[in-house]
Structure formats: structure tokens, C-alpha cells
XYZ file of C-alpha atoms in Angstrom:
85
model
C -14.503 11.604 10.847
C -14.073 13.574 7.643
C -10.288 13.161 7.724
C -10.649 9.394 7.734
C -12.757 9.434 4.570
C -10.353 11.790 2.811
C -7.469 9.411 3.566
C -9.409 6.380 2.358
C -10.538 8.189 -0.795
C -6.934 9.221 -1.484
C -5.705 5.627 -1.157
C -8.633 3.919 -2.917
C -7.002 3.855 -6.378
C -3.976 2.047 -4.964
C -5.488 -1.106 -3.436
C -8.546 -3.336 -3.511
C -10.505 -4.545 -0.515
C -12.419 -7.837 -0.407
C -13.738 -9.719 2.636
C -11.861 -7.451 5.069
C -8.556 -8.131 3.297
C -6.637 -5.778 1.066
C -4.332 -6.470 -1.832
C -2.504 -4.645 -4.592
C -1.960 -5.050 -8.308
C 1.414 -4.310 -9.844
C -0.070 -1.299 -11.570
C -1.583 0.119 -8.359
C 1.590 -0.339 -6.340
C 3.882 0.982 -9.059
C 1.748 4.078 -9.627
C 1.721 4.797 -5.880
C 5.498 4.416 -5.662
C 6.186 6.797 -8.511
C 3.319 9.302 -8.349
C 2.795 9.593 -4.599
C 5.958 8.459 -2.828
C 8.456 9.592 -5.465
C 10.094 6.164 -5.184
C 11.693 5.198 -8.498
C 13.388 2.065 -7.204
C 13.267 -0.446 -10.096
C 11.871 -3.099 -7.737
C 8.556 -1.207 -7.917
C 8.391 -1.293 -11.730
C 5.401 -3.278 -12.989
C 7.508 -5.435 -15.283
C 10.299 -6.209 -12.805
C 10.524 -9.948 -12.111
C 11.510 -9.139 -8.487
C 8.583 -6.707 -8.087
C 7.364 -5.838 -4.601
C 4.716 -3.518 -3.164
C 6.258 -0.365 -1.637
C 6.402 -0.368 2.151
C 5.006 3.192 2.153
C 1.819 1.893 0.538
C 1.518 -1.075 2.897
C 1.986 1.197 5.891
C -0.470 3.854 4.638
C -3.237 1.337 3.953
C -2.660 -0.409 7.274
C -2.895 2.892 9.165
C -6.017 3.906 7.260
C -7.663 0.598 8.176
C -6.502 0.194 11.775
C -5.909 3.774 12.891
C -3.150 5.197 15.030
C -2.376 4.361 18.639
C 0.154 5.662 21.161
C 1.948 2.328 21.101
C 2.300 0.551 17.806
C 4.688 -2.076 16.527
C 5.145 -3.238 12.951
C 7.242 -6.084 11.661
C 7.645 -6.239 7.910
C 9.446 -9.518 7.535
C 9.471 -9.916 3.772
C 8.516 -8.467 0.443
C 4.868 -8.478 -0.636
C 4.141 -9.249 -4.264
C 1.027 -8.325 -6.212
C -2.193 -10.234 -5.580
C -1.298 -11.208 -1.992
C -4.200 -10.605 0.399
């Protein structure tokens, strides 16, 4: 549907997709945190040694790829760094 493509186009600058796997650079994740989510937590700064990808971005990309269902369960069990597929 058109809405699906709008969502994907909106998120495209914030992740890369290769072989049915997605990943993030520090720059992509940091820009999403600050410009889209308004999340200025220092852990999302590109130069932070404890950097992690914002959960909002992980969740948004996952939903755009898998869609929404009446019953969904997500377990984020750790922090995702840049370059992790």
C-alpha cells in the first residue's frame, strides 16, 4: 500500500538493508535520535564510547519490515551497536 512505501521512504536514510538484514551506522542512528525522536541522551551521540542505536529506531524499522499484528511480543535484551546486522 502507499502508506507502507511512505514509511519505508521516511526511514530509508536511517538504516541500510543487505541480504534481508538491516543495520545502522552511528551517524544514521544518532541523526534519527536527535532529529526524529527528539532523544538527546548522550548514549546516542556518534562519538560516545558506549554508543547504542535508539530503541525507537529499532522498533520503527522492525515494524516497517514485518508489519503490525493483533498480538505481538518484543524482547530487547541488550544494546545494539553500529554495524550489527
